[in-house]
Short mmCIF file of C-alpha atoms and ligand atoms in Angstrom, two decimals:
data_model
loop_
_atom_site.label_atom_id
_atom_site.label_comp_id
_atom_site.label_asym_id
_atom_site.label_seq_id
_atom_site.Cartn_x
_atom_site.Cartn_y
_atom_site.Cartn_z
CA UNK A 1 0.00 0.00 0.00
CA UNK A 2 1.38 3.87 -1.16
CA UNK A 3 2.46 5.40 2.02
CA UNK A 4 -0.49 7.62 3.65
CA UNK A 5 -3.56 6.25 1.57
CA UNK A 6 -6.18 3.43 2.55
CA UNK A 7 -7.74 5.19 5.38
CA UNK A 8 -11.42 3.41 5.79
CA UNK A 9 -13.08 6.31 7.49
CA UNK A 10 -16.43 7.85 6.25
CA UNK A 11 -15.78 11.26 5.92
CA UNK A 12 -19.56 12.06 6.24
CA UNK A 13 -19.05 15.52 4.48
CA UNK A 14 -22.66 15.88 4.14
CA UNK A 15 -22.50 16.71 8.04
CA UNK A 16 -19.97 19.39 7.70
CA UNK A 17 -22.57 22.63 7.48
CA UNK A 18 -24.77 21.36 10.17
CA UNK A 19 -23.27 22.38 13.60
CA UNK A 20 -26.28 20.76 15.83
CA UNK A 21 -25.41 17.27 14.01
CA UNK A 22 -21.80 18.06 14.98
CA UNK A 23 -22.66 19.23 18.33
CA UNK A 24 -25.11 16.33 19.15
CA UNK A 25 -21.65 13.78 17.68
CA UNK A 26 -19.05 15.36 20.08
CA UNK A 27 -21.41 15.52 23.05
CA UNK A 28 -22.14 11.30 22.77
CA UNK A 29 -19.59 9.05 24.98
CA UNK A 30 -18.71 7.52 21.45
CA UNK A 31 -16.86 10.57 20.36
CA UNK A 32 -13.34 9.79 20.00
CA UNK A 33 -10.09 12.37 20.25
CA UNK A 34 -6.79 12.18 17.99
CA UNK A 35 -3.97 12.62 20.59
CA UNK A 36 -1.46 14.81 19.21
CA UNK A 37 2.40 15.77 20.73
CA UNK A 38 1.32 19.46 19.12
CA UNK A 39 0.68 18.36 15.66
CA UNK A 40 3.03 14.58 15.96
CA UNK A 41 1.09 11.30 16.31
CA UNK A 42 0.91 9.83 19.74
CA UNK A 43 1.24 5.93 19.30
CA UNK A 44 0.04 3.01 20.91
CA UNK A 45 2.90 -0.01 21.37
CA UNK A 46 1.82 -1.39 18.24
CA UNK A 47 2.32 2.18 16.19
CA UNK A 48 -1.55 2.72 16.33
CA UNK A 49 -3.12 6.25 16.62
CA UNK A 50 -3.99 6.81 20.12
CA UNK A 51 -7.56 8.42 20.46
CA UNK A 52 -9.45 9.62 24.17
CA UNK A 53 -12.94 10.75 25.29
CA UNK A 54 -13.74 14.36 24.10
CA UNK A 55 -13.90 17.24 27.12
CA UNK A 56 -17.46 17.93 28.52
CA UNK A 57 -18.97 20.73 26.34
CA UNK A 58 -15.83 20.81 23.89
CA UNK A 59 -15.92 24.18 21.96
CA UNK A 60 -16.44 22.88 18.48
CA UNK A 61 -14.49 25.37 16.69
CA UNK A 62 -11.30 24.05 18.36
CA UNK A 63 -12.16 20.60 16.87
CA UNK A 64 -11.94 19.26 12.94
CA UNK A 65 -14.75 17.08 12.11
CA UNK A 66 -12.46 14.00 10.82
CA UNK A 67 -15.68 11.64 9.76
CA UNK A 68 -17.34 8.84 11.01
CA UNK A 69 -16.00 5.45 12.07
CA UNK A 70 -18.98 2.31 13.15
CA UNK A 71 -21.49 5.53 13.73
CA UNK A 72 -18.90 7.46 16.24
CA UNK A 73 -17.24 10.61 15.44
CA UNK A 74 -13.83 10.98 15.48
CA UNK A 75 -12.15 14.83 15.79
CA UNK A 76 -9.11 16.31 15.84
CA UNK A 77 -7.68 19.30 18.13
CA UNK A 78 -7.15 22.45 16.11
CA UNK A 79 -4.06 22.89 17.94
CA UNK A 80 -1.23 25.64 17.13
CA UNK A 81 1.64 24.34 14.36
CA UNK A 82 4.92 25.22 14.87
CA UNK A 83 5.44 25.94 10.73
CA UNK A 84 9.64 26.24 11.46
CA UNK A 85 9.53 22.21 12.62
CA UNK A 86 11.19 20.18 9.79
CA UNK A 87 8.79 17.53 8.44
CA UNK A 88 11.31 14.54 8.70
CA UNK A 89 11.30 15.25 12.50
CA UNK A 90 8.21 13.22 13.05
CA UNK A 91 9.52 10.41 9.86
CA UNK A 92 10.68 8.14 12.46
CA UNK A 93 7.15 8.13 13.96
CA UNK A 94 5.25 7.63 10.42
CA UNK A 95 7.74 4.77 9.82
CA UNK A 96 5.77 2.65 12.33
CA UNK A 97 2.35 3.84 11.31
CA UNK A 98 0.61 1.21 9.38
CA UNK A 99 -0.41 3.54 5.79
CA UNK A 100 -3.86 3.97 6.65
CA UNK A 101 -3.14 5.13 10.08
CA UNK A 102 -0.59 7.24 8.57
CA UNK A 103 -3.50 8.81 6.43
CA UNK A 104 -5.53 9.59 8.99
CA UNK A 105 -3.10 11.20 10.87
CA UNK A 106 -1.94 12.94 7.58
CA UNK A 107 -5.62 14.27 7.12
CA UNK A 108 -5.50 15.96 10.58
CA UNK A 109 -2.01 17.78 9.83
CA UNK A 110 -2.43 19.09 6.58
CA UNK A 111 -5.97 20.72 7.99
CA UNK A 112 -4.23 21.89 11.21
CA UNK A 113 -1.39 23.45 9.08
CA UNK A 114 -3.57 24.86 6.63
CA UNK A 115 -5.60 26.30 9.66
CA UNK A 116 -2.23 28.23 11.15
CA UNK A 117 -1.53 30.01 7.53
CA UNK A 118 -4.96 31.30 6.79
CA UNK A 119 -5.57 32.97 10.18
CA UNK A 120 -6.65 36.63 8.17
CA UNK A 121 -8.57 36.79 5.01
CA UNK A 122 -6.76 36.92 1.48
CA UNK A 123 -9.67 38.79 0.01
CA UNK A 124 -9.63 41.70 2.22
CA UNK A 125 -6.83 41.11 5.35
CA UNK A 126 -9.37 40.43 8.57
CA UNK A 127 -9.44 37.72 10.84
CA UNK A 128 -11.14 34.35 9.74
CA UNK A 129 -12.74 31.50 11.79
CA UNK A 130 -13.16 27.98 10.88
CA UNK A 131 -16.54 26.99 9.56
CA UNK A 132 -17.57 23.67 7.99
CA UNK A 133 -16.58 21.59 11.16
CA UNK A 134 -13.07 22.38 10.70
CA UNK A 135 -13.37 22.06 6.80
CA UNK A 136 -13.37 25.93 6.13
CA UNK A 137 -12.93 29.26 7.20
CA UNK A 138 -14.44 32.26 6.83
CA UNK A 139 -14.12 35.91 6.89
CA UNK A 140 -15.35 37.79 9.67
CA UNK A 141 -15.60 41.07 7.26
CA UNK A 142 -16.21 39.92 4.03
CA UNK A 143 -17.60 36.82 4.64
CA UNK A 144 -15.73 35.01 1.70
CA UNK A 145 -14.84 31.63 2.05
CA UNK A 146 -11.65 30.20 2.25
CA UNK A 147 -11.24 25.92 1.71
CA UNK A 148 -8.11 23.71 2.32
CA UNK A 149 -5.92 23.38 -0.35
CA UNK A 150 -4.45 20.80 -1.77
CA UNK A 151 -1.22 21.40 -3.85
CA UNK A 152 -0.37 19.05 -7.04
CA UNK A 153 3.54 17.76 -7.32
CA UNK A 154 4.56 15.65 -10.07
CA UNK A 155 7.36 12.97 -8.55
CA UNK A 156 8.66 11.13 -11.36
CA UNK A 157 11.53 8.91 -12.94
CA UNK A 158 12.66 9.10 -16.43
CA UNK A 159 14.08 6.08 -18.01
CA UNK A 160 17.02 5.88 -20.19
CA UNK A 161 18.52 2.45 -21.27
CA UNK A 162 17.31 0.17 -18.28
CA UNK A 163 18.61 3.31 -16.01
CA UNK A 164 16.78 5.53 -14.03
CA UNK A 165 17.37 9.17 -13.30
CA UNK A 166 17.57 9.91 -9.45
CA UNK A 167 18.35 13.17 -7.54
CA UNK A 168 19.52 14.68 -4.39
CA UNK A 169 18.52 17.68 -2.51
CA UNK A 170 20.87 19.25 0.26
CA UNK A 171 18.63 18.68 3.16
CA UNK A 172 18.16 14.60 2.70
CA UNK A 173 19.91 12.42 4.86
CA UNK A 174 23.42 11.57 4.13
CA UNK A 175 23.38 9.10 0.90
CA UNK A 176 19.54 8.84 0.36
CA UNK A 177 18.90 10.44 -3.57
CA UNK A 178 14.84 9.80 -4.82
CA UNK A 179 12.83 10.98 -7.27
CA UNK A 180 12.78 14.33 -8.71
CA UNK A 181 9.84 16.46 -8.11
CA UNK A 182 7.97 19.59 -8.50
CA UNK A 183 4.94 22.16 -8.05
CA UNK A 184 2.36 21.71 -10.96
CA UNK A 185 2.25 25.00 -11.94
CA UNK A 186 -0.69 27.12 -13.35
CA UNK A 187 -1.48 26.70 -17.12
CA UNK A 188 0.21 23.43 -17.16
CA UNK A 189 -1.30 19.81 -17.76
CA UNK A 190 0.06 16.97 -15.11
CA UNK A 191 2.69 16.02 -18.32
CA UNK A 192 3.70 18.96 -19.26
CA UNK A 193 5.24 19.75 -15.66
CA UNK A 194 7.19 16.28 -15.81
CA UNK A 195 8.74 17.54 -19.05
CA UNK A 196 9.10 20.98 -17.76
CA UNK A 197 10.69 20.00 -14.65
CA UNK A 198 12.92 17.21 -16.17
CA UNK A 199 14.77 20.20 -18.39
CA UNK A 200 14.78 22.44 -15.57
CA UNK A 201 16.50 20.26 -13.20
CA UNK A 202 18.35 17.62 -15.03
CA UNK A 203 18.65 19.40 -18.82
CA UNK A 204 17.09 16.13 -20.43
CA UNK A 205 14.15 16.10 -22.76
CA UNK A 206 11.40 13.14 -21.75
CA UNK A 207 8.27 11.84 -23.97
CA UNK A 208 5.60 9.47 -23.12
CA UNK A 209 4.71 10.92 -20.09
CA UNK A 210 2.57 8.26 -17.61
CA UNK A 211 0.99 8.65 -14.93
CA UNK A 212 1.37 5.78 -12.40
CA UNK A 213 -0.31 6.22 -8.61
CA UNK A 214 -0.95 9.66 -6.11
CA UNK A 215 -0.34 10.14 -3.04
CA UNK A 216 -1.02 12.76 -0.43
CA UNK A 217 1.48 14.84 1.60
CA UNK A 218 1.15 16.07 4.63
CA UNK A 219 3.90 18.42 4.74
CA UNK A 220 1.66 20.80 4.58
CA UNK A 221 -0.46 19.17 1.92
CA UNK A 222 0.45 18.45 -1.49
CA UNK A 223 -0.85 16.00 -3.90
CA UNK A 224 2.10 13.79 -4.67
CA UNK A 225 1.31 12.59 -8.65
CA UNK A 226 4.22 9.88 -9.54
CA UNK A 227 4.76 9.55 -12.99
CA UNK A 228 7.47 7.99 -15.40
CA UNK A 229 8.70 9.06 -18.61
CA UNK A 230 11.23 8.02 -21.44
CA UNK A 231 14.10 10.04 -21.48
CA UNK A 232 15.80 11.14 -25.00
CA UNK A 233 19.48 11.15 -23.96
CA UNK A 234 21.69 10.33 -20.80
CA UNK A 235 23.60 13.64 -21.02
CA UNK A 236 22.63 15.52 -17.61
CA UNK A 237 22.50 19.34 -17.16
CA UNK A 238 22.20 19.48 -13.36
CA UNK A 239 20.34 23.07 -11.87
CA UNK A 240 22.61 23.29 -8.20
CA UNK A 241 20.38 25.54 -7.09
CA UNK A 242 17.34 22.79 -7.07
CA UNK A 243 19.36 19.05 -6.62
CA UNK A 244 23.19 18.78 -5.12
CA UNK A 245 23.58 15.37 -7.48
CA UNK A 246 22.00 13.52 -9.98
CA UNK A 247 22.56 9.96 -11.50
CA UNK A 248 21.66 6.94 -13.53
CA UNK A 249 21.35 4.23 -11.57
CA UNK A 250 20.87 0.48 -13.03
CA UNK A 251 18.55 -2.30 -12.15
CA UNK A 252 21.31 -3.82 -9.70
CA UNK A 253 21.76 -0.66 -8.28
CA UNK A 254 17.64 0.23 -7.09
CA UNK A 255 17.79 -3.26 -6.19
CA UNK A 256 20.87 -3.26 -4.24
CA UNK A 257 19.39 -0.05 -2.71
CA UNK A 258 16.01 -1.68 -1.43
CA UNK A 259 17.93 -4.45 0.03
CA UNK A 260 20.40 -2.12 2.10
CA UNK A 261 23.36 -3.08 0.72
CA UNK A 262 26.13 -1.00 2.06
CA UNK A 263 27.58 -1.17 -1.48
CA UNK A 264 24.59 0.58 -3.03
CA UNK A 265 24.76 3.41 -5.06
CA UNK A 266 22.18 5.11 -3.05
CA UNK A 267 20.58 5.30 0.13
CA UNK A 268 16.69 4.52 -1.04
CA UNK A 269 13.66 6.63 -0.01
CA UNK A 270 11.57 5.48 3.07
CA UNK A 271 8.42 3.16 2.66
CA UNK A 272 5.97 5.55 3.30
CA UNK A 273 7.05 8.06 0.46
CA UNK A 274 5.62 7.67 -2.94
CA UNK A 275 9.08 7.26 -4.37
CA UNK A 276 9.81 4.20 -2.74
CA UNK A 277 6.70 2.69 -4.70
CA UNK A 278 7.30 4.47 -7.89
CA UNK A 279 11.09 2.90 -7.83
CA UNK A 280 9.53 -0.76 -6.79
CA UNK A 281 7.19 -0.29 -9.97
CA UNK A 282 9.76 0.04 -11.96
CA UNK A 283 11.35 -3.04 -10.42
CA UNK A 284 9.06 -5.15 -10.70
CA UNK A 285 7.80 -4.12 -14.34
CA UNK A 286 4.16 -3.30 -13.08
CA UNK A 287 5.08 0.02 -14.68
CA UNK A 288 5.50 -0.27 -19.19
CA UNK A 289 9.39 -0.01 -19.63
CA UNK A 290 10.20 1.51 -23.11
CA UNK A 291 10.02 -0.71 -26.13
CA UNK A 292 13.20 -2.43 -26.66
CA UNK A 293 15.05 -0.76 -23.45
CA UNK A 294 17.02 -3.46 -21.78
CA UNK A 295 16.30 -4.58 -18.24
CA UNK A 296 19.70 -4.43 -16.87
ZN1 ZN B 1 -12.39 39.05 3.88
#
């Protein structure tokens, strides 16, 4: 399963604009609590999302309405997010977090985060409050509404020869190089940004652009789209100010990488991370390979 995807709850949006439905949820003994270490998962021994009885008459706009699970509602804190705390800080906690615990989790952060940036109106500049049990705010002047947003990144690999094209940026861990990535930007189609951001970054020209699974990201909340594409030519053009390194890297040397060998060419992205299943695609040839590209 693609790291933060799978979660099984019933979002019940169709509750969202009716505050006496929410308030009647929260006030039954069913109602369940994330617990959060500020916006970090708090785990059970067994890496499972720990959850506790709501206060007596909780104020409902410090909750998020996160759906419905066996008739019970289950909320999240709108707590304060410290925006300067890395998002690999909490990886080692996500890296026991079965993936649809991980989304459920991932659900709460990105609307917690997007709560703590859209604090004042971007219409007219006053102060907004949620609305639409946590789904929403709204201006307290103009009265325009304001929804989460989601932010679409392309992730993908290009393929040259039975090689794939994998990059580095300065703040990964020491060794660890991944897909390359970037911001869909506006005016572009979901293929046109893998080319674009293929001769950006690398200085190679792709073609037959596919897409191949999403994922979201809760850091604060993109839309991960991993895609794979046939590169023209080998010859690299690396942009220093986006990736420290780039590289080919074989068959042997992604497979080398998911075993952990300490001779690999390359430390290989965590489980969770769309990468990591975009690179075991390619592996295992549940992804199209070019025609006539050799598999080693
Ligand atoms: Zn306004």
């Amino acid at each position: 399963m693609i790291g933060f995807t799978g979660c099984t709850l019933d979002r019940a949006d169709n509750l969202r604009l009716d505050p006496a439905a929410i308030a009647e949820l929260a006030a039954s003994p069913h109602a369940r609590l994330l617990s959060l270490a500020g916006t970090d998962p708090e785990l059970d021994g067994e890496g499972r999302l720990i959850w506790s009885a709501l206060p007596a008459a909780p104020a409902l706009s410090a909750l998020i309405f996160l759906g419905l699970r066996g008739g019970a509602a289950s909320f999240a804190p709108l707590v304060p997010i410290d925006q300067s705390r890395p998002a690999y800080a909490v990886f080692r906690l996500i890296e026991m977090m079965a993936p649809e615990e991980a989304a459920l989790w991932g659900t709460a952060r990105s609307l917690i985060a997007w709560h703590g940036r859209h604090g004042f109106c971007a219409n007219c500049g006053a102060a907004t409050e949620p609305f639409r049990a946590g789904w929403g705010r709204k201006c307290s002047a103009c009265e325009a509404q304001h929804f989460p947003r989601v932010d679409p990144v392309v992730i993908m690999l290009a393929e040259h020869r039975g090689r794939v094209l994998l990059g580095r940026q300065p703040q990964y861990p020491k060794g660890r190089y991944s897909a390359l990535a970037g911001f869909v930007e506006p005016g572009e189609s979901i293929e046109e940004a893998v080319a674009r951001e293929f001769a950006e970054e690398a200085g190679i020209t792709v073609s037959n652009v596919r897409y191949v699974a999403s994922q979201p990201w809760p850091f604060p909340g993109q839309l991960m789209i991993a895609c794979i594409a046939e590169a023209e030519d080998d010859a690299l053009s690396i942009d220093f100010t986006e990736l420290e390194d780039a590289m080919w890297v074989s068959r042997a040397g992604v497979e080398a990488a998911f075993r952990g060998d300490r001779q690999a060419p390359f430390l290989a992205p965590p489980p969770f991370a769309i990468a990591h299943s975009l690179l075991r695609a390619w592996l295992e040839g549940s992804e199209p390979l070019a025609p006539g590209a050799p598999r080693n």
